[in-house]
CSV table of C-alpha atoms and ligand atoms in Angstrom, one decimal:
chain,number,residue,atom,x,y,z
A,1,MET,CA,-16.0,10.3,1.4
A,2,ASN,CA,-16.3,7.7,-1.4
A,3,ILE,CA,-13.1,5.9,-2.1
A,4,VAL,CA,-12.2,3.6,-5.0
A,5,LEU,CA,-9.2,1.2,-4.6
A,6,PHE,CA,-7.7,-0.7,-7.6
A,7,GLY,CA,-5.7,-3.7,-6.9
A,8,LYS,CA,-7.3,-5.1,-3.7
A,9,ASN,CA,-5.6,-8.4,-3.9
A,10,GLY,CA,-2.0,-7.3,-4.1
A,11,GLN,CA,0.4,-7.0,-1.2
A,12,LEU,CA,-0.4,-3.2,-0.8
A,13,GLY,CA,-4.0,-3.4,-1.9
A,14,TRP,CA,-4.8,-6.2,0.6
A,15,GLU,CA,-3.6,-3.9,3.5
A,16,LEU,CA,-5.3,-0.8,2.1
A,17,GLU,CA,-8.5,-2.7,1.9
A,18,ARG,CA,-8.2,-3.1,5.7
A,19,SER,CA,-7.2,0.4,6.6
A,20,LEU,CA,-9.2,2.6,4.2
A,21,PRO,CA,-12.8,1.8,5.6
A,22,LEU,CA,-11.9,3.9,8.6
A,23,LEU,CA,-11.8,6.9,6.3
A,24,GLY,CA,-14.8,6.5,4.1
A,25,ASN,CA,-17.1,4.4,2.0
A,26,LEU,CA,-14.7,2.0,0.2
A,27,THR,CA,-15.2,0.3,-3.1
A,28,ALA,CA,-12.3,-2.1,-3.5
A,29,LEU,CA,-11.8,-3.7,-6.9
A,30,ASP,CA,-9.8,-6.7,-8.3
A,31,ARG,CA,-8.9,-7.7,-11.7
A,32,GLU,CA,-12.2,-9.3,-12.5
A,33,GLU,CA,-14.1,-6.2,-11.5
A,34,ALA,CA,-11.9,-3.8,-13.4
A,35,ASP,CA,-9.2,-5.2,-15.7
A,36,LEU,CA,-6.6,-2.5,-16.2
A,37,CYS,CA,-5.9,-3.7,-19.6
A,38,ASP,CA,-9.5,-2.5,-20.5
A,39,LEU,CA,-9.3,1.2,-20.3
A,40,ALA,CA,-13.0,1.6,-20.8
A,41,ALA,CA,-13.6,-0.7,-17.9
A,42,VAL,CA,-11.4,1.6,-15.7
A,43,GLN,CA,-13.4,4.6,-16.8
A,44,ARG,CA,-16.7,2.8,-16.3
A,45,ALA,CA,-15.7,1.8,-12.7
A,46,LEU,CA,-14.9,5.3,-11.8
A,47,ASN,CA,-18.0,6.8,-13.3
A,48,GLU,CA,-20.3,4.4,-11.6
A,49,SER,CA,-18.6,5.0,-8.2
A,50,ARG,CA,-18.1,8.7,-8.5
A,51,PRO,CA,-15.4,8.7,-5.8
A,52,ASP,CA,-13.8,11.6,-4.0
A,53,LEU,CA,-10.6,9.6,-3.7
A,54,ILE,CA,-9.1,7.0,-6.1
A,55,ILE,CA,-6.1,4.9,-4.9
A,56,ASN,CA,-4.3,2.7,-7.4
A,57,ALA,CA,-2.5,-0.2,-5.7
A,58,SER,CA,-2.6,-2.4,-8.9
A,59,ALA,CA,0.5,-2.8,-11.1
A,60,TYR,CA,2.2,-5.2,-13.4
A,61,THR,CA,4.9,-6.2,-11.1
A,62,GLU,CA,6.4,-9.3,-12.8
A,63,VAL,CA,9.8,-7.6,-13.5
A,64,ASP,CA,11.2,-10.4,-15.7
A,65,GLN,CA,8.0,-11.3,-17.4
A,66,ALA,CA,7.6,-7.7,-18.4
A,67,GLU,CA,10.4,-8.0,-20.9
A,68,LYS,CA,8.2,-10.4,-22.9
A,69,GLU,CA,5.0,-8.6,-22.1
A,70,ALA,CA,5.8,-5.0,-22.6
A,71,GLU,CA,2.4,-4.1,-24.1
A,72,GLN,CA,0.6,-5.4,-21.1
A,73,ALA,CA,2.9,-3.8,-18.6
A,74,ILE,CA,2.5,-0.4,-20.4
A,75,LYS,CA,-1.3,-0.7,-20.4
A,76,VAL,CA,-1.4,-1.6,-16.6
A,77,ASN,CA,1.5,0.7,-15.4
A,78,ALA,CA,1.4,3.6,-17.8
A,79,LEU,CA,-2.0,3.9,-19.7
A,80,ALA,CA,-4.5,2.9,-16.9
A,81,PRO,CA,-2.9,5.3,-14.3
A,82,GLY,CA,-3.1,8.1,-16.9
A,83,ILE,CA,-6.9,7.4,-17.4
A,84,MET,CA,-7.3,7.3,-13.5
A,85,ALA,CA,-5.6,10.7,-13.2
A,86,GLU,CA,-7.7,12.2,-16.0
A,87,GLU,CA,-10.9,10.8,-14.5
A,88,SER,CA,-10.0,12.0,-11.1
A,89,ARG,CA,-9.5,15.5,-12.5
A,90,LYS,CA,-12.9,15.5,-14.2
A,91,LEU,CA,-14.6,14.1,-11.0
A,92,GLY,CA,-12.8,16.5,-8.7
A,93,ALA,CA,-11.2,13.5,-6.9
A,94,VAL,CA,-7.8,13.0,-5.3
A,95,PHE,CA,-5.7,10.4,-7.0
A,96,ILE,CA,-3.0,8.4,-5.1
A,97,HIS,CA,-0.6,6.3,-7.2
A,98,TYR,CA,2.5,4.3,-6.4
A,99,SER,CA,5.7,4.0,-8.4
A,100,THR,CA,9.1,2.4,-7.9
A,101,ASP,CA,12.8,2.7,-7.2
A,102,TYR,CA,13.2,0.9,-10.5
A,103,VAL,CA,12.8,4.2,-12.3
A,104,PHE,CA,16.5,4.8,-11.5
A,105,ASP,CA,19.5,3.1,-13.0
A,106,GLY,CA,21.2,2.3,-9.6
A,107,ARG,CA,24.6,3.9,-10.6
A,108,LYS,CA,24.5,6.5,-7.7
A,109,ASP,CA,26.1,5.7,-4.4
A,110,SER,CA,23.9,7.6,-2.0
A,111,PRO,CA,20.0,7.5,-1.7
A,112,TYR,CA,18.1,8.9,-4.6
A,113,THR,CA,16.1,12.0,-4.1
A,114,GLU,CA,13.1,13.1,-6.2
A,115,LYS,CA,15.4,15.6,-8.1
A,116,ASP,CA,17.7,12.8,-9.4
A,117,PRO,CA,17.4,12.0,-13.1
A,118,THR,CA,15.5,8.7,-13.9
A,119,ASN,CA,16.9,6.1,-16.3
A,120,PRO,CA,15.1,2.8,-15.9
A,121,LEU,CA,17.1,-0.3,-16.8
A,122,ASN,CA,14.1,-2.6,-17.6
A,123,THR,CA,10.7,-2.6,-19.2
A,124,TYR,CA,8.9,-2.7,-15.8
A,125,GLY,CA,10.7,0.5,-14.7
A,126,LYS,CA,10.1,2.1,-18.1
A,127,SER,CA,6.4,1.4,-17.9
A,128,LYS,CA,6.2,2.8,-14.3
A,129,LEU,CA,8.1,5.9,-15.3
A,130,MET,CA,5.6,6.4,-18.2
A,131,GLY,CA,2.9,6.0,-15.7
A,132,GLU,CA,4.3,8.8,-13.5
A,133,GLU,CA,4.5,11.1,-16.5
A,134,ASN,CA,0.9,10.3,-17.6
A,135,VAL,CA,-0.4,11.0,-14.1
A,136,ARG,CA,1.6,14.3,-13.9
A,137,GLN,CA,0.2,15.4,-17.3
A,138,ALA,CA,-3.4,14.4,-16.7
A,139,GLY,CA,-3.8,14.9,-12.9
A,140,ASP,CA,-4.7,17.9,-10.8
A,141,SER,CA,-4.7,16.8,-7.2
A,142,TYR,CA,-2.5,13.7,-7.0
A,143,LEU,CA,0.4,12.0,-5.0
A,144,ILE,CA,2.8,9.6,-6.7
A,145,LEU,CA,4.5,7.7,-3.9
A,146,ARG,CA,7.6,6.0,-5.1
A,147,THR,CA,8.4,3.1,-2.9
A,148,SER,CA,10.9,0.2,-2.9
A,149,TRP,CA,11.3,-3.5,-2.1
A,150,VAL,CA,7.7,-4.0,-0.9
A,151,TYR,CA,7.0,-7.1,1.1
A,152,SER,CA,4.1,-8.8,3.0
A,153,LEU,CA,3.9,-12.0,4.9
A,154,ARG,CA,1.3,-13.1,2.3
A,155,GLY,CA,2.1,-14.4,-1.1
A,156,ASN,CA,5.3,-14.5,-3.1
A,157,SER,CA,7.3,-11.8,-1.4
A,158,PHE,CA,11.1,-12.0,-0.8
A,159,VAL,CA,10.5,-12.6,2.9
A,160,ASN,CA,8.4,-15.6,2.2
A,161,LYS,CA,10.8,-16.8,-0.4
A,162,VAL,CA,13.8,-16.7,2.0
A,163,LEU,CA,11.7,-18.5,4.7
A,164,GLN,CA,10.9,-21.2,2.1
A,165,TRP,CA,14.5,-21.5,0.9
A,166,SER,CA,15.6,-21.9,4.5
A,167,ARG,CA,13.4,-24.9,4.9
A,168,GLN,CA,14.7,-26.6,1.7
A,169,ASN,CA,18.4,-25.7,1.5
A,170,LYS,CA,21.5,-26.0,3.7
A,171,THR,CA,23.2,-23.1,2.0
A,172,LEU,CA,21.5,-19.9,0.6
A,173,ASN,CA,23.4,-17.6,-1.9
A,174,ILE,CA,21.9,-14.2,-1.7
A,175,VAL,CA,23.0,-11.1,-3.7
A,176,ARG,CA,24.9,-8.5,-1.7
A,177,ASP,CA,25.3,-6.0,-4.4
A,178,GLN,CA,21.6,-5.0,-4.7
A,179,ILE,CA,20.8,-2.2,-2.1
A,180,GLY,CA,17.4,-0.9,-1.4
A,181,ASN,CA,14.8,0.0,1.4
A,182,PRO,CA,12.6,-3.0,2.4
A,183,THR,CA,9.1,-1.6,2.9
A,184,TRP,CA,6.3,-3.5,4.7
A,185,ALA,CA,3.1,-3.3,2.7
A,186,ARG,CA,1.2,-2.7,5.9
A,187,SER,CA,3.2,0.2,7.0
A,188,LEU,CA,2.9,1.8,3.5
A,189,ALA,CA,-0.9,1.3,3.7
A,190,GLU,CA,-1.1,2.8,7.1
A,191,MET,CA,1.0,5.8,6.0
A,192,THR,CA,-1.4,6.4,3.0
A,193,SER,CA,-4.4,6.4,5.4
A,194,LEU,CA,-2.5,8.8,7.8
A,195,ILE,CA,-1.9,11.3,4.9
A,196,ILE,CA,-5.5,11.2,3.9
A,197,ALA,CA,-6.7,11.6,7.6
A,198,GLN,CA,-4.2,14.4,8.2
A,199,ASN,CA,-5.3,16.4,5.1
A,200,ASN,CA,-9.0,16.0,5.6
A,201,PRO,CA,-11.3,17.9,5.3
A,202,ASP,CA,-10.7,19.7,2.0
A,203,LEU,CA,-8.4,16.8,0.9
A,204,TYR,CA,-8.6,17.8,-2.7
A,205,GLU,CA,-7.2,21.3,-2.1
A,206,HIS,CA,-4.6,20.1,0.4
A,207,VAL,CA,-3.3,17.5,-2.0
A,208,ARG,CA,-3.4,19.8,-4.9
A,209,ASP,CA,-1.1,22.1,-2.9
A,210,LYS,CA,1.4,19.4,-2.3
A,211,CYS,CA,0.9,17.3,-5.4
A,212,GLY,CA,3.8,15.6,-7.0
A,213,ILE,CA,6.3,12.7,-6.6
A,214,TYR,CA,7.5,11.7,-3.2
A,215,HIS,CA,9.8,8.9,-2.1
A,216,LEU,CA,8.3,6.8,0.7
A,217,ALA,CA,10.1,3.7,1.9
A,218,GLY,CA,11.2,2.0,5.0
A,219,SER,CA,14.0,4.1,6.7
A,220,GLY,CA,17.5,3.1,6.2
A,221,TYR,CA,18.8,0.7,3.5
A,222,THR,CA,20.4,-2.6,3.2
A,223,SER,CA,21.5,-5.3,0.8
A,224,ARG,CA,19.4,-8.4,-0.1
A,225,PHE,CA,22.1,-10.4,1.7
A,226,GLU,CA,21.7,-8.6,5.0
A,227,TRP,CA,17.9,-8.5,4.7
A,228,ALA,CA,17.8,-12.3,4.3
A,229,GLN,CA,20.0,-12.7,7.4
A,230,HIS,CA,17.5,-10.6,9.5
A,231,ILE,CA,14.5,-12.6,8.0
A,232,LEU,CA,16.2,-15.8,9.3
A,233,ALA,CA,16.9,-14.2,12.7
A,234,TYR,CA,13.4,-13.0,13.1
A,235,ASP,CA,11.7,-16.2,11.9
A,236,ALA,CA,9.2,-17.3,14.6
A,237,ARG,CA,9.6,-20.9,13.5
A,238,GLN,CA,13.4,-21.2,13.3
A,239,SER,CA,13.3,-24.9,14.4
A,240,GLU,CA,11.9,-25.6,10.8
A,241,GLN,CA,15.1,-24.1,9.2
A,242,ILE,CA,17.6,-26.5,7.8
A,243,VAL,CA,19.8,-23.8,6.5
A,244,GLU,CA,23.4,-23.6,7.9
A,245,SER,CA,25.0,-20.9,5.9
A,246,VAL,CA,24.0,-17.8,4.0
A,247,GLN,CA,26.6,-16.8,1.4
A,248,PRO,CA,26.9,-13.5,-0.2
A,249,ALA,CA,26.6,-13.5,-4.1
A,250,ARG,CA,26.8,-11.0,-7.0
A,251,SER,CA,23.9,-10.2,-9.3
A,252,GLU,CA,25.8,-11.4,-12.3
A,253,GLU,CA,25.9,-14.9,-10.9
A,254,PHE,CA,22.0,-15.0,-11.4
A,255,ARG,CA,21.3,-14.0,-14.9
A,256,THR,CA,17.7,-12.7,-15.2
A,257,PRO,CA,15.8,-11.4,-18.4
A,258,ALA,CA,15.4,-7.9,-16.8
A,259,LEU,CA,18.4,-5.9,-15.4
A,260,ARG,CA,18.0,-4.6,-11.9
A,261,PRO,CA,19.5,-1.4,-10.6
A,262,LEU,CA,22.2,-2.2,-8.0
A,263,PHE,CA,21.9,0.8,-5.6
A,264,SER,CA,18.3,2.1,-5.7
A,265,ALA,CA,17.9,3.2,-2.0
A,266,LEU,CA,15.4,6.1,-1.7
A,267,ASP,CA,15.9,9.4,0.3
A,268,CYS,CA,12.5,10.1,1.9
A,269,THR,CA,13.4,13.5,3.3
A,270,HIS,CA,11.0,15.4,1.0
A,271,PHE,CA,8.0,13.4,2.2
A,272,ASP,CA,9.0,13.9,5.8
A,273,ASN,CA,9.5,17.6,5.3
A,274,THR,CA,6.2,18.0,3.6
A,275,PHE,CA,4.0,15.7,5.8
A,276,GLY,CA,5.9,15.5,9.0
A,277,LEU,CA,5.9,11.7,8.8
A,278,GLN,CA,8.3,8.9,8.1
A,279,LEU,CA,8.2,5.2,8.0
A,280,PRO,CA,10.1,3.4,10.8
A,281,SER,CA,13.5,1.7,10.2
A,282,TRP,CA,13.3,-1.3,7.9
A,283,LYS,CA,14.7,-3.5,10.7
A,284,LEU,CA,12.2,-2.6,13.3
A,285,THR,CA,9.3,-3.0,10.9
A,286,LEU,CA,10.6,-6.3,9.7
A,287,GLU,CA,10.7,-7.6,13.3
A,288,LEU,CA,7.2,-6.3,13.8
A,289,ALA,CA,5.9,-7.9,10.6
A,290,MET,CA,7.4,-11.2,11.5
A,291,ALA,CA,6.1,-11.2,15.0
A,292,GLY,CA,2.6,-11.8,13.3
B,1,LIG,N1,6.7,-5.3,-4.9
B,1,LIG,C1,7.7,-4.4,-4.9
B,1,LIG,O1,8.8,-4.8,-4.5
B,1,LIG,C2,7.5,-3.1,-5.3
B,1,LIG,C3,8.7,-2.2,-5.2
B,1,LIG,C4,8.5,-0.9,-5.6
B,1,LIG,C5,7.3,-0.4,-6.0
B,1,LIG,N2,6.2,-1.2,-6.0
B,1,LIG,C6,5.0,-0.6,-6.4
B,1,LIG,O2,4.1,-0.7,-5.3
B,1,LIG,C7,2.8,-0.9,-5.7
B,1,LIG,C8,2.1,-2.1,-5.0
B,1,LIG,O3,2.9,-3.2,-5.3
B,1,LIG,P1,2.6,-4.6,-4.8
B,1,LIG,O4,3.9,-5.2,-4.4
B,1,LIG,O5,1.5,-4.5,-3.8
B,1,LIG,O6,2.0,-5.4,-6.1
B,1,LIG,P2,1.4,-6.8,-6.2
B,1,LIG,O7,1.4,-7.5,-4.9
B,1,LIG,O8,2.1,-7.5,-7.4
B,1,LIG,O9,-0.1,-6.5,-6.6
B,1,LIG,C9,-0.5,-5.9,-7.8
B,1,LIG,C10,-1.9,-6.1,-8.0
B,1,LIG,O10,-2.2,-5.5,-9.3
B,1,LIG,C11,-3.2,-6.4,-9.9
B,1,LIG,N3,-3.1,-6.3,-11.4
B,1,LIG,C12,-2.1,-6.7,-12.2
B,1,LIG,N4,-2.5,-6.5,-13.5
B,1,LIG,C13,-3.7,-6.2,-13.5
B,1,LIG,C14,-4.7,-5.9,-14.4
B,1,LIG,N5,-4.5,-6.0,-15.7
B,1,LIG,N6,-6.0,-5.5,-14.1
B,1,LIG,C15,-6.3,-5.3,-12.7
B,1,LIG,N7,-5.4,-5.6,-11.7
B,1,LIG,C16,-4.2,-6.0,-12.1
B,1,LIG,C17,-2.8,-7.7,-9.5
B,1,LIG,O11,-3.9,-8.5,-9.6
B,1,LIG,P3,-3.9,-10.1,-9.4
B,1,LIG,O12,-3.9,-10.3,-7.9
B,1,LIG,O13,-5.2,-10.5,-10.1
B,1,LIG,O14,-2.7,-10.6,-10.1
B,1,LIG,C18,-2.4,-7.6,-8.0
B,1,LIG,O15,-3.5,-7.7,-7.1
B,1,LIG,C19,2.8,-0.9,-7.3
B,1,LIG,O16,2.6,0.3,-7.8
B,1,LIG,C20,4.3,-1.4,-7.5
B,1,LIG,O17,4.7,-1.0,-8.8
B,1,LIG,C21,6.4,-2.5,-5.7
């Protein structure tokens, strides 16, 4: 099986580049090899590789910056995935794409299912929702996996930010009114590989039978405040922390260019019922991730 992966340097893409070679011949691309703002380059990359499976882990994920760069966010998050879906249909390839809990407005008080109405509050969420719609219109055998609060121990994730703040500040103020499911990039990549392995051979037909949107995130949900407390507790180098107290804060105390949904936890029952799989609890996964 020939696989093309877009976004190999992102949190999820980096993990996928390590798990996908078990499943086939992988061509992993970064921005230099295929800039998603250049739709012809995306088409070219796919026509050259003629994959059986296309996985898109790339995205414009700068939520605040997207308010100023809507055009770029729309190209990367909406137009490019639409082209990938169209090309995958022409090539007879399966397409796996990721979306976000930020397609919801966060006004619900129980976890969102795939049937709940979307209503994104910011440009990033709107561009991702447009991407979902473009994939649904153009695709044939595709999965859109909506996930939330993705982190890795590399780069600029919330986990690394909390660890960094804990070494620089005696008090941390962390919002308690934003609720979601922390999702370790590695477990999401492994789950993606498991779905592919489980539905092989005849992946195209299997995925076409099940195609659509699924919620897939760490089990259980929490606030950023509680998440931060666990990050500090699982820190393997606690002796480096100078933090003495973590205080709960409200989102309105931190004005940001983009509004965030307050309650955006995802209900992953549909994924579990369809594939017989679920991601472990966010706490267990965080402990594992931080054990190195
Ligand atoms: N992070 C979260 O909390 C979160 C939450 C919910 C859903 N998601 C979704 O989960 C998926 C994976 O997210 P992630 O956290 O792994 O994202 P990430 O770490 O921000 O990685 C995104 C990747 O996309 C690449 N990219 C951005 N613009 C590009 C362009 N014009 N051309 C080519 N590549 C481009 C980036 O390239 P560079 O390395 O060159 O910048 C980066 O490697 C995305 O679909 C995202 O929307 C993420």
